[in-house]
């Protein structure tokens, strides 16, 4: 009876499995008829058959481990329990887990010196053979070499009285990545960001030649606040340094960590274990975490889990970058067939151009200006530099040239006061030699510029340029350098056309007077490239900057400042297609800065800000926030609160908070930025408009629309004024306003704003995804007012244009992108 | 290498493998007893040493144990034949062990062990293994082919491709059978564990 029932269930279950998913339901309901129990049985089986293998795997893994353990006469429930005992500085509270090699206890400081719960891991009795003790030590060594926020830190280590070694590790209060995601209903994006954190930690380990080899959900713990920790380097292995190109050497433990006989597929076929094994395992974790395994994500997984290790991602950073690209809506390298499509998508993707808070890219301008000026100053002839410096030193020593040196006043005088006195001195022809006068004017201009006083700097630079023209002629290195500096100083103000002309001239002249490939030409290209970048001419700008960087790089100069500048600029442009190289470039720049100027130097802080911003871009928010937190106070102290480098760092931190959903803190930052920018530039300036726009966006995120709209209006007014009524930026506040009005149900107001945005974009950015977004907003406004037919047609016709770029949330959903 | 009676031992193993494959329970017992000491040595390595990758292929261990037992020689004629027998050995060992643990637990009561917060491997799988074994017996009457697939895939940890080789089926069929088996296995597990 039961058997025939089972057979019936099996028949229906089998038939349903063999049918297509669409027919499945019908087959089941037809065959089960009125029999509710039968239906229940079959449905249960069907849904279970679609679950992942994970639970089965875990069960059998544990069963196997217990079997083996019992073979060794060592069952999991019994055995040694050291709870209550004190070992070294540590009081063992309770037993947490028993692994193959060790038992883990929860412990705390025995002397109560501080409240810290730790994980105390001690080697199990009977396993303390020489080679295993050596391995345990190897884990200690491996962990001490890895310092990363996502790798459990080692706090202490030693040996019990009987000689067994123990380790004291950071205690991690969290759940396995799978449990965490399930119980907190983390969405796909959130899951991918967790994986990115795992990959960052692995990348760090790999750079120190450590392969984890046991990456699985239960070894990845996530705390309540989303912090990720990678556990259990118990079977991690030090790679042969020669196996990793470009890796620095590292002392090996001298212990053979491999047990011959069985191992991973790679080991089986006699190949060495490489970082590719970890990539494979991350791919597995990814497949456990994600419901949808098709499309680009499926391709990423497949590439990670490729049977042939050489076909997997080459590094954790490369896989990370691909996940990042996926999140940013860019083509992933796991699908090389989409390569051709990339070029067009690439240039149109400027997420910060949309009405969202993100002006990371703008930050670079202030930074590079600062550093370029330093390098120019150094490029000056020695004699003049020395004379200029002497002049400045004299100034500080005796601020009033007609008065004797006054120590008290010298101490209190500000740099700016001193410079003004110096200026007077030069203008009053107290410096007779014209060469020295030109050079001094240039130097003081540079100092003004590095103090972020571009107007003053430009004035003096113009005077210097005039003198140099007379002294050296138009085709001289001095004139090239001054035009370069002046063009950069005039930058984005009303003098844009003049700045452009100067920068073009200086490049032409540089190409004439310097041999091809000379780094001076590189500097000229970079100066023009940065201008073009700001002017929105991205394609030309990119070519220009990369050419410039190539020249600086090729000269193999050991000039730290130039190299740093070059690396930072190139990172900005690698960023779009090669994030891992971008990060590597900035990290290299940070290393050079630390070495050349000291870790607490202003220069190091400036590069640290870039590093932080780059980390934001690639999803390492903790690292990013850490670097910002360290650098910003230093910038404020050394450059002042309103210096453009300080401001851009703060802006990027604000972006980071927005991106993490901490809108209250982001708002605070943008308010402060607005204040600073107004104090600095006056009320009508692009930076002020950007601040209004960003501030309004963070307020929108918090739903306070009445408050945000006036700010958007303010941004709109300023953009119109400074861009002479013709620029795509003018459309941004309009689109924001349209979106807000739609959310409030004001279809008519939304229509007015979005129509204007659409008209402007048709002129300023025709055929781009921006125009598509505006068009969609018009369509939605019409729908909102009941004009369904025309509205829907507009929304649908926007899709083609929107396909040309990366559309940030919430537009894809809002515009019903397929 | 210098074990005595190597020839007879090899021969005996070869015979036992064949008998196990044709369903001889007594032969299975004898095979397990014979291979046990070598398995134990390997288990030591397994626990103390390398855990090579995420899905441990147990058959590799059994395989290794048989090779050691036979003094370094391969004593089976075809791989499929061997894989099937090795999978049965693993099922036998795992179920036996689970039964023993379960009995012991009933007699002693649950041994208190604080749930592990750091590694949370807490759930006792012996109940699940026994439930699965029972489900497997039921299944033998409904769809005997599934039993082989489950022994290979689940108990022995063979991949789909290896399972296809062992059971001389196509990969597609194994995949389809495994989906069905997964339904039964998970249902059995859920019905028997909290």
CSV table of C-alpha atoms in Angstrom, one decimal, chain A residues 203-622:
chain,number,residue,atom,x,y,z
A,203,UNK,CA,44.3,39.6,-2.5
A,204,UNK,CA,46.1,40.9,0.4
A,205,UNK,CA,47.0,37.4,1.5
A,206,UNK,CA,48.1,36.5,-2.0
A,207,UNK,CA,50.4,39.4,-2.2
A,208,UNK,CA,52.2,38.0,0.8
A,209,UNK,CA,52.3,34.7,-1.0
A,210,UNK,CA,49.7,33.1,1.3
A,211,UNK,CA,47.1,30.8,-0.2
A,212,UNK,CA,44.1,30.2,2.1
A,213,UNK,CA,43.0,26.9,0.5
A,214,UNK,CA,39.9,26.5,2.6
A,215,UNK,CA,37.6,29.4,1.5
A,216,UNK,CA,34.0,28.4,2.3
A,217,UNK,CA,31.0,30.0,3.8
A,218,UNK,CA,31.8,28.8,7.3
A,219,UNK,CA,35.2,30.4,7.1
A,220,UNK,CA,33.8,33.8,6.2
A,221,UNK,CA,32.2,35.5,9.1
A,222,UNK,CA,30.1,38.6,8.8
A,223,UNK,CA,29.4,40.7,11.9
A,224,UNK,CA,26.1,42.6,12.5
A,225,UNK,CA,27.5,45.7,10.9
A,226,UNK,CA,28.6,43.9,7.8
A,227,UNK,CA,32.3,43.6,8.6
A,228,UNK,CA,33.8,40.6,7.0
A,229,UNK,CA,36.5,38.4,8.5
A,230,UNK,CA,38.3,35.6,6.8
A,231,UNK,CA,39.0,32.8,9.3
A,232,UNK,CA,41.1,29.7,9.6
A,233,UNK,CA,44.4,30.0,7.9
A,234,UNK,CA,45.1,26.6,9.5
A,235,UNK,CA,45.8,25.0,6.2
A,236,UNK,CA,47.0,28.1,4.4
A,237,UNK,CA,50.2,27.7,2.6
A,238,UNK,CA,53.1,29.8,1.7
A,239,UNK,CA,53.6,29.9,-2.0
A,240,UNK,CA,57.0,29.5,-3.5
A,241,UNK,CA,58.0,33.1,-4.1
A,242,UNK,CA,59.3,32.2,-7.5
A,243,UNK,CA,55.8,31.1,-8.5
A,244,UNK,CA,54.5,34.6,-8.3
A,245,UNK,CA,55.9,37.1,-10.7
A,246,UNK,CA,56.9,40.4,-9.2
A,247,UNK,CA,56.3,39.2,-5.7
A,248,UNK,CA,58.8,40.2,-3.0
A,249,UNK,CA,60.7,37.4,-1.4
A,250,UNK,CA,59.6,36.1,1.9
A,251,UNK,CA,61.2,33.7,4.3
A,252,UNK,CA,59.7,30.3,3.9
A,253,UNK,CA,59.0,28.2,6.9
A,254,UNK,CA,61.0,25.3,5.7
A,255,UNK,CA,58.2,22.9,6.5
A,256,UNK,CA,56.7,20.9,3.7
A,257,UNK,CA,53.0,21.7,4.0
A,258,UNK,CA,51.8,19.3,1.4
A,259,UNK,CA,50.8,15.8,2.3
A,260,UNK,CA,51.2,13.7,-0.8
A,261,UNK,CA,48.5,11.2,-1.9
A,262,UNK,CA,45.4,13.2,-2.3
A,263,UNK,CA,44.5,16.8,-2.8
A,264,UNK,CA,42.7,19.3,-4.9
A,265,UNK,CA,42.4,18.7,-8.6
A,266,UNK,CA,45.4,20.8,-9.3
A,267,UNK,CA,47.4,19.0,-6.6
A,268,UNK,CA,46.3,15.6,-8.0
A,269,UNK,CA,47.6,16.2,-11.4
A,270,UNK,CA,50.9,17.2,-9.8
A,271,UNK,CA,50.6,20.9,-10.3
A,272,UNK,CA,51.4,23.3,-7.5
A,273,UNK,CA,48.7,24.9,-5.6
A,274,UNK,CA,48.3,28.5,-6.5
A,275,UNK,CA,46.1,31.4,-5.8
A,276,UNK,CA,43.8,30.1,-8.5
A,277,UNK,CA,42.5,27.5,-6.0
A,278,UNK,CA,41.3,30.3,-3.8
A,279,UNK,CA,39.6,31.9,-6.7
A,280,UNK,CA,37.9,28.7,-7.5
A,281,UNK,CA,36.6,28.5,-3.9
A,282,UNK,CA,35.3,32.1,-4.0
A,283,UNK,CA,33.5,31.1,-7.1
A,284,UNK,CA,31.8,28.3,-5.2
A,285,UNK,CA,30.9,30.6,-2.3
A,286,UNK,CA,29.5,33.0,-4.9
A,287,UNK,CA,27.3,30.3,-6.4
A,288,UNK,CA,26.0,29.5,-2.9
A,289,UNK,CA,25.2,33.1,-2.3
A,290,UNK,CA,23.4,34.1,-5.5
A,291,UNK,CA,20.1,33.0,-6.7
A,292,UNK,CA,20.6,34.2,-10.3
A,293,UNK,CA,23.5,32.5,-12.0
A,294,UNK,CA,22.9,33.6,-15.5
A,295,UNK,CA,24.2,36.5,-17.6
A,296,UNK,CA,27.3,38.3,-16.5
A,297,UNK,CA,27.2,36.9,-13.0
A,298,UNK,CA,27.1,33.4,-14.3
A,299,UNK,CA,30.0,34.2,-16.6
A,300,UNK,CA,32.0,35.5,-13.6
A,301,UNK,CA,31.3,32.4,-11.7
A,302,UNK,CA,32.2,30.2,-14.5
A,303,UNK,CA,35.4,31.9,-15.1
A,304,UNK,CA,36.3,31.7,-11.3
A,305,UNK,CA,35.5,28.0,-11.3
A,306,UNK,CA,37.0,27.0,-14.5
A,307,UNK,CA,38.4,23.5,-14.5
A,308,UNK,CA,41.7,24.7,-15.8
A,309,UNK,CA,43.3,27.0,-13.3
A,310,UNK,CA,45.0,29.0,-16.0
A,311,UNK,CA,41.6,30.0,-17.4
A,312,UNK,CA,40.4,31.4,-14.1
A,313,UNK,CA,40.8,35.0,-13.0
A,314,UNK,CA,44.5,35.7,-12.7
A,315,UNK,CA,44.2,37.3,-9.3
A,316,UNK,CA,41.7,38.0,-6.6
A,317,UNK,CA,42.0,41.7,-7.7
A,318,UNK,CA,41.0,40.8,-11.2
A,319,UNK,CA,37.9,39.0,-10.0
A,320,UNK,CA,37.1,41.8,-7.7
A,321,UNK,CA,37.4,44.3,-10.5
A,322,UNK,CA,35.0,42.2,-12.6
A,323,UNK,CA,32.4,42.2,-9.8
A,324,UNK,CA,32.9,45.9,-9.5
A,325,UNK,CA,32.4,46.3,-13.2
A,326,UNK,CA,29.2,44.3,-12.9
A,327,UNK,CA,28.0,46.5,-10.1
A,328,UNK,CA,28.8,49.6,-12.1
A,329,UNK,CA,26.9,48.2,-15.1
A,330,UNK,CA,30.1,47.8,-17.2
A,331,UNK,CA,30.9,44.9,-19.4
A,332,UNK,CA,32.7,42.2,-17.5
A,333,UNK,CA,35.9,40.6,-18.7
A,334,UNK,CA,34.5,37.2,-18.0
A,335,UNK,CA,32.5,37.8,-21.3
A,336,UNK,CA,35.2,38.8,-23.8
A,337,UNK,CA,32.6,38.7,-26.6
A,338,UNK,CA,31.2,42.0,-25.2
A,339,UNK,CA,34.5,43.7,-25.8
A,340,UNK,CA,33.6,45.7,-28.8
A,341,UNK,CA,30.6,47.1,-27.0
A,342,UNK,CA,32.9,48.3,-24.2
A,343,UNK,CA,34.5,51.2,-26.0
A,344,UNK,CA,31.3,53.0,-26.6
A,345,UNK,CA,30.0,52.2,-23.1
A,346,UNK,CA,33.2,53.2,-21.5
A,347,UNK,CA,33.4,56.8,-22.5
A,348,UNK,CA,29.8,57.5,-21.9
A,349,UNK,CA,29.9,56.1,-18.4
A,350,UNK,CA,30.5,59.0,-16.1
A,351,UNK,CA,28.3,58.2,-13.1
A,352,UNK,CA,29.2,61.5,-11.4
A,353,UNK,CA,27.6,63.4,-14.3
A,354,UNK,CA,24.2,62.2,-13.2
A,355,UNK,CA,22.3,63.9,-10.5
A,356,UNK,CA,23.8,61.8,-7.8
A,357,UNK,CA,26.4,62.7,-5.3
A,358,UNK,CA,29.7,61.8,-6.8
A,359,UNK,CA,32.4,64.1,-7.9
A,360,UNK,CA,35.4,61.8,-7.2
A,361,UNK,CA,36.9,62.6,-10.5
A,362,UNK,CA,37.0,66.3,-9.8
A,363,UNK,CA,39.1,65.7,-6.8
A,364,UNK,CA,42.1,64.8,-8.9
A,365,UNK,CA,42.4,68.3,-10.4
A,366,UNK,CA,43.2,70.0,-7.2
A,367,UNK,CA,45.6,67.2,-6.3
A,368,UNK,CA,47.5,67.2,-9.5
A,369,UNK,CA,47.7,71.0,-9.6
A,370,UNK,CA,49.3,70.9,-6.2
A,371,UNK,CA,51.9,68.3,-7.1
A,372,UNK,CA,52.6,69.7,-10.6
A,373,UNK,CA,53.4,73.0,-9.1
A,374,UNK,CA,55.9,71.4,-6.7
A,375,UNK,CA,57.6,69.7,-9.6
A,376,UNK,CA,57.8,72.8,-11.6
A,377,UNK,CA,59.3,74.6,-8.8
A,378,UNK,CA,61.9,71.9,-8.7
A,379,UNK,CA,62.5,72.1,-12.4
A,380,UNK,CA,63.7,75.6,-12.1
A,381,UNK,CA,67.4,76.3,-12.5
A,382,UNK,CA,69.3,75.8,-9.3
A,383,UNK,CA,70.7,79.3,-9.0
A,384,UNK,CA,67.4,80.9,-9.4
A,385,UNK,CA,65.7,78.6,-7.0
A,386,UNK,CA,68.4,79.2,-4.4
A,387,UNK,CA,68.1,83.0,-4.9
A,388,UNK,CA,64.3,82.8,-4.6
A,389,UNK,CA,64.5,80.7,-1.5
A,390,UNK,CA,67.0,83.1,0.0
A,391,UNK,CA,64.6,85.9,-0.8
A,392,UNK,CA,61.7,84.2,0.9
A,393,UNK,CA,63.9,83.3,3.9
A,394,UNK,CA,64.8,87.0,4.2
A,395,UNK,CA,61.2,87.9,4.1
A,396,UNK,CA,60.3,85.8,7.0
A,397,UNK,CA,63.3,86.9,8.9
A,398,UNK,CA,62.6,90.5,8.4
A,399,UNK,CA,59.1,91.1,7.2
A,400,UNK,CA,59.6,94.8,6.8
A,401,UNK,CA,62.6,95.3,4.5
A,402,UNK,CA,63.3,98.7,6.0
A,403,UNK,CA,63.2,97.5,9.6
A,404,UNK,CA,65.7,95.4,11.4
A,405,UNK,CA,65.0,91.8,11.9
A,406,UNK,CA,62.2,91.3,14.4
A,407,UNK,CA,62.1,87.9,15.9
A,408,UNK,CA,58.7,88.4,17.6
A,409,UNK,CA,57.0,89.6,14.5
A,410,UNK,CA,58.7,87.0,12.4
A,411,UNK,CA,57.1,84.3,14.4
A,412,UNK,CA,53.6,85.7,14.2
A,413,UNK,CA,53.5,86.8,10.6
A,414,UNK,CA,51.5,84.6,8.3
A,415,UNK,CA,52.9,83.2,5.0
A,416,UNK,CA,50.4,85.3,3.1
A,417,UNK,CA,51.4,88.5,4.8
A,418,UNK,CA,55.0,87.7,4.1
A,419,UNK,CA,54.2,87.0,0.5
A,420,UNK,CA,52.4,90.3,0.1
A,421,UNK,CA,55.4,92.1,1.5
A,422,UNK,CA,57.6,90.2,-0.9
A,423,UNK,CA,55.4,91.1,-3.8
A,424,UNK,CA,55.7,94.8,-3.0
A,425,UNK,CA,59.4,94.4,-2.8
A,426,UNK,CA,59.5,93.0,-6.3
A,427,UNK,CA,57.1,95.4,-7.8
A,428,UNK,CA,59.0,98.3,-6.3
A,429,UNK,CA,62.0,97.1,-8.3
A,430,UNK,CA,64.0,96.4,-5.2
A,431,UNK,CA,65.1,93.3,-7.1
A,432,UNK,CA,67.1,94.7,-9.9
A,433,UNK,CA,68.0,91.7,-12.0
A,434,UNK,CA,65.0,90.9,-14.3
A,435,UNK,CA,65.8,87.2,-14.4
A,436,UNK,CA,65.6,86.9,-10.7
A,437,UNK,CA,62.5,89.1,-10.7
A,438,UNK,CA,60.7,86.8,-13.1
A,439,UNK,CA,61.8,83.8,-11.2
A,440,UNK,CA,60.7,85.3,-7.9
A,441,UNK,CA,57.3,86.3,-9.3
A,442,UNK,CA,56.9,82.7,-10.5
A,443,UNK,CA,57.9,81.3,-7.1
A,444,UNK,CA,55.6,83.5,-5.2
A,445,UNK,CA,52.8,82.6,-7.6
A,446,UNK,CA,53.5,78.9,-6.9
A,447,UNK,CA,53.3,79.5,-3.2
A,448,UNK,CA,50.0,81.3,-3.6
A,449,UNK,CA,48.8,78.5,-5.7
A,450,UNK,CA,49.8,75.9,-3.2
A,451,UNK,CA,48.0,77.9,-0.6
A,452,UNK,CA,45.0,77.7,-2.9
A,453,UNK,CA,44.8,81.3,-3.8
A,454,UNK,CA,44.5,81.0,-7.5
A,455,UNK,CA,43.5,84.6,-8.3
A,456,UNK,CA,46.6,86.0,-6.6
A,457,UNK,CA,48.7,83.3,-8.1
A,458,UNK,CA,47.4,84.1,-11.6
A,459,UNK,CA,48.2,87.8,-11.3
A,460,UNK,CA,51.8,87.2,-10.4
A,461,UNK,CA,52.2,84.5,-13.0
A,462,UNK,CA,51.0,86.9,-15.6
A,463,UNK,CA,53.7,89.3,-14.6
A,464,UNK,CA,56.3,86.6,-14.6
A,465,UNK,CA,55.2,85.5,-18.1
A,466,UNK,CA,55.4,89.1,-19.4
A,467,UNK,CA,59.0,89.4,-18.1
A,468,UNK,CA,60.0,86.0,-19.5
A,469,UNK,CA,58.6,86.8,-22.9
A,470,UNK,CA,60.9,89.8,-23.0
A,471,UNK,CA,63.9,88.0,-21.5
A,472,UNK,CA,63.8,84.6,-23.2
A,473,UNK,CA,61.4,84.9,-26.2
A,474,UNK,CA,58.2,83.0,-26.9
A,475,UNK,CA,59.9,79.7,-27.7
A,476,UNK,CA,61.6,79.3,-24.4
A,477,UNK,CA,61.3,76.7,-21.6
A,478,UNK,CA,60.5,79.5,-19.2
A,479,UNK,CA,57.5,80.7,-21.2
A,480,UNK,CA,56.2,77.2,-21.7
A,481,UNK,CA,56.3,76.6,-18.0
A,482,UNK,CA,54.6,79.8,-17.1
A,483,UNK,CA,51.9,79.4,-19.7
A,484,UNK,CA,51.3,75.9,-18.4
A,485,UNK,CA,51.0,77.2,-14.8
A,486,UNK,CA,48.8,80.1,-15.8
A,487,UNK,CA,46.5,78.0,-17.9
A,488,UNK,CA,46.0,75.7,-15.0
A,489,UNK,CA,45.3,78.6,-12.6
A,490,UNK,CA,42.7,80.2,-14.9
A,491,UNK,CA,41.0,76.8,-15.3
A,492,UNK,CA,37.3,76.8,-15.0
A,493,UNK,CA,36.4,80.4,-14.4
A,494,UNK,CA,35.1,83.0,-17.0
A,495,UNK,CA,38.6,82.8,-18.5
A,496,UNK,CA,38.1,79.4,-19.9
A,497,UNK,CA,38.8,80.3,-23.5
A,498,UNK,CA,42.0,82.1,-22.5
A,499,UNK,CA,43.1,79.2,-20.4
A,500,UNK,CA,42.5,76.8,-23.3
A,501,UNK,CA,44.5,78.9,-25.7
A,502,UNK,CA,47.5,79.2,-23.3
A,503,UNK,CA,47.5,75.5,-22.6
A,504,UNK,CA,47.4,74.6,-26.3
A,505,UNK,CA,50.2,77.1,-27.0
A,506,UNK,CA,52.4,75.7,-24.3
A,507,UNK,CA,52.0,72.2,-25.7
A,508,UNK,CA,52.8,73.2,-29.2
A,509,UNK,CA,55.9,75.1,-28.1
A,510,UNK,CA,57.0,72.2,-25.9
A,511,UNK,CA,56.7,69.9,-28.9
A,512,UNK,CA,58.9,72.3,-30.9
A,513,UNK,CA,61.6,72.9,-28.4
A,514,UNK,CA,62.0,69.6,-26.6
A,515,UNK,CA,63.0,66.3,-28.2
A,516,UNK,CA,60.2,63.8,-28.8
A,517,UNK,CA,59.3,61.9,-25.7
A,518,UNK,CA,60.8,64.5,-23.3
A,519,UNK,CA,59.1,64.5,-19.9
A,520,UNK,CA,58.5,68.3,-20.3
A,521,UNK,CA,56.2,67.5,-23.2
A,522,UNK,CA,54.5,65.0,-20.9
A,523,UNK,CA,53.9,67.7,-18.3
A,524,UNK,CA,52.4,69.9,-21.0
A,525,UNK,CA,50.1,67.1,-22.2
A,526,UNK,CA,49.0,66.4,-18.7
A,527,UNK,CA,48.2,70.1,-18.1
A,528,UNK,CA,46.1,70.3,-21.2
A,529,UNK,CA,44.6,66.9,-20.5
A,530,UNK,CA,43.4,68.0,-17.1
A,531,UNK,CA,41.8,71.1,-18.5
A,532,UNK,CA,40.0,69.0,-21.2
A,533,UNK,CA,38.9,66.6,-18.5
A,534,UNK,CA,37.2,69.4,-16.6
A,535,UNK,CA,35.7,70.8,-19.8
A,536,UNK,CA,34.0,67.5,-20.3
A,537,UNK,CA,36.0,66.5,-23.4
A,538,UNK,CA,36.7,63.1,-22.0
A,539,UNK,CA,38.0,61.3,-25.1
A,540,UNK,CA,40.7,63.8,-26.0
A,541,UNK,CA,41.6,64.3,-22.4
A,542,UNK,CA,42.2,60.6,-21.9
A,543,UNK,CA,44.5,60.3,-24.8
A,544,UNK,CA,46.3,63.4,-23.8
A,545,UNK,CA,46.8,62.3,-20.2
A,546,UNK,CA,47.9,58.8,-21.0
A,547,UNK,CA,50.4,60.1,-23.5
A,548,UNK,CA,51.8,62.5,-20.8
A,549,UNK,CA,51.9,59.7,-18.2
A,550,UNK,CA,53.7,57.5,-20.7
A,551,UNK,CA,56.4,60.1,-21.2
A,552,UNK,CA,57.0,60.6,-17.5
A,553,UNK,CA,57.0,56.9,-16.9
A,554,UNK,CA,59.3,56.1,-19.8
A,555,UNK,CA,62.0,58.5,-18.7
A,556,UNK,CA,62.3,56.3,-15.6
A,557,UNK,CA,63.0,59.4,-13.6
A,558,UNK,CA,63.5,58.9,-9.9
A,559,UNK,CA,61.8,62.2,-9.4
A,560,UNK,CA,59.3,61.2,-6.8
A,561,UNK,CA,56.8,64.0,-7.4
A,562,UNK,CA,56.6,63.5,-11.0
A,563,UNK,CA,56.2,59.8,-10.7
A,564,UNK,CA,53.4,60.3,-8.1
A,565,UNK,CA,51.6,62.7,-10.3
A,566,UNK,CA,52.0,60.4,-13.3
A,567,UNK,CA,50.7,57.4,-11.3
A,568,UNK,CA,47.7,59.2,-9.9
A,569,UNK,CA,46.7,60.5,-13.3
A,570,UNK,CA,47.1,57.2,-15.0
A,571,UNK,CA,45.1,55.5,-12.2
A,572,UNK,CA,42.2,57.9,-13.0
A,573,UNK,CA,42.1,56.7,-16.5
A,574,UNK,CA,42.9,53.0,-15.9
A,575,UNK,CA,40.1,53.2,-13.5
A,576,UNK,CA,37.5,52.7,-16.1
A,577,UNK,CA,38.7,49.6,-17.7
A,578,UNK,CA,41.4,48.2,-15.4
A,579,UNK,CA,40.5,48.9,-11.8
A,580,UNK,CA,43.2,46.6,-10.4
A,581,UNK,CA,45.9,48.5,-12.2
A,582,UNK,CA,44.4,51.7,-11.0
A,583,UNK,CA,44.5,50.6,-7.4
A,584,UNK,CA,48.0,49.3,-7.9
A,585,UNK,CA,49.1,52.6,-9.4
A,586,UNK,CA,47.8,54.6,-6.5
A,587,UNK,CA,49.2,52.2,-4.0
A,588,UNK,CA,52.6,52.5,-5.7
A,589,UNK,CA,52.2,56.3,-5.6
A,590,UNK,CA,51.4,56.1,-1.8
A,591,UNK,CA,54.5,54.0,-1.3
A,592,UNK,CA,56.7,56.5,-3.1
A,593,UNK,CA,55.2,59.4,-1.2
A,594,UNK,CA,55.7,57.7,2.2
A,595,UNK,CA,59.3,56.9,1.3
A,596,UNK,CA,60.2,60.2,-0.3
A,597,UNK,CA,58.4,62.6,2.1
A,598,UNK,CA,57.7,60.6,5.2
A,599,UNK,CA,54.5,59.0,6.3
A,600,UNK,CA,53.3,62.1,8.1
A,601,UNK,CA,54.0,64.5,5.3
A,602,UNK,CA,51.5,66.6,3.5
A,603,UNK,CA,52.4,64.8,0.3
A,604,UNK,CA,51.7,61.4,1.8
A,605,UNK,CA,48.3,62.7,3.0
A,606,UNK,CA,47.4,64.0,-0.4
A,607,UNK,CA,48.2,60.6,-2.0
A,608,UNK,CA,46.4,58.9,0.9
A,609,UNK,CA,43.3,60.8,-0.1
A,610,UNK,CA,43.6,59.5,-3.6
A,611,UNK,CA,44.0,56.0,-2.3
A,612,UNK,CA,40.9,56.4,-0.2
A,613,UNK,CA,38.9,57.6,-3.2
A,614,UNK,CA,40.2,54.8,-5.4
A,615,UNK,CA,39.3,52.3,-2.7
A,616,UNK,CA,35.8,53.7,-2.6
A,617,UNK,CA,35.5,53.2,-6.3
A,618,UNK,CA,36.4,49.6,-5.9
A,619,UNK,CA,34.3,48.8,-3.0
A,620,UNK,CA,36.7,48.7,-0.1
A,621,UNK,CA,34.8,51.1,2.1
A,622,UNK,CA,36.5,50.3,5.3
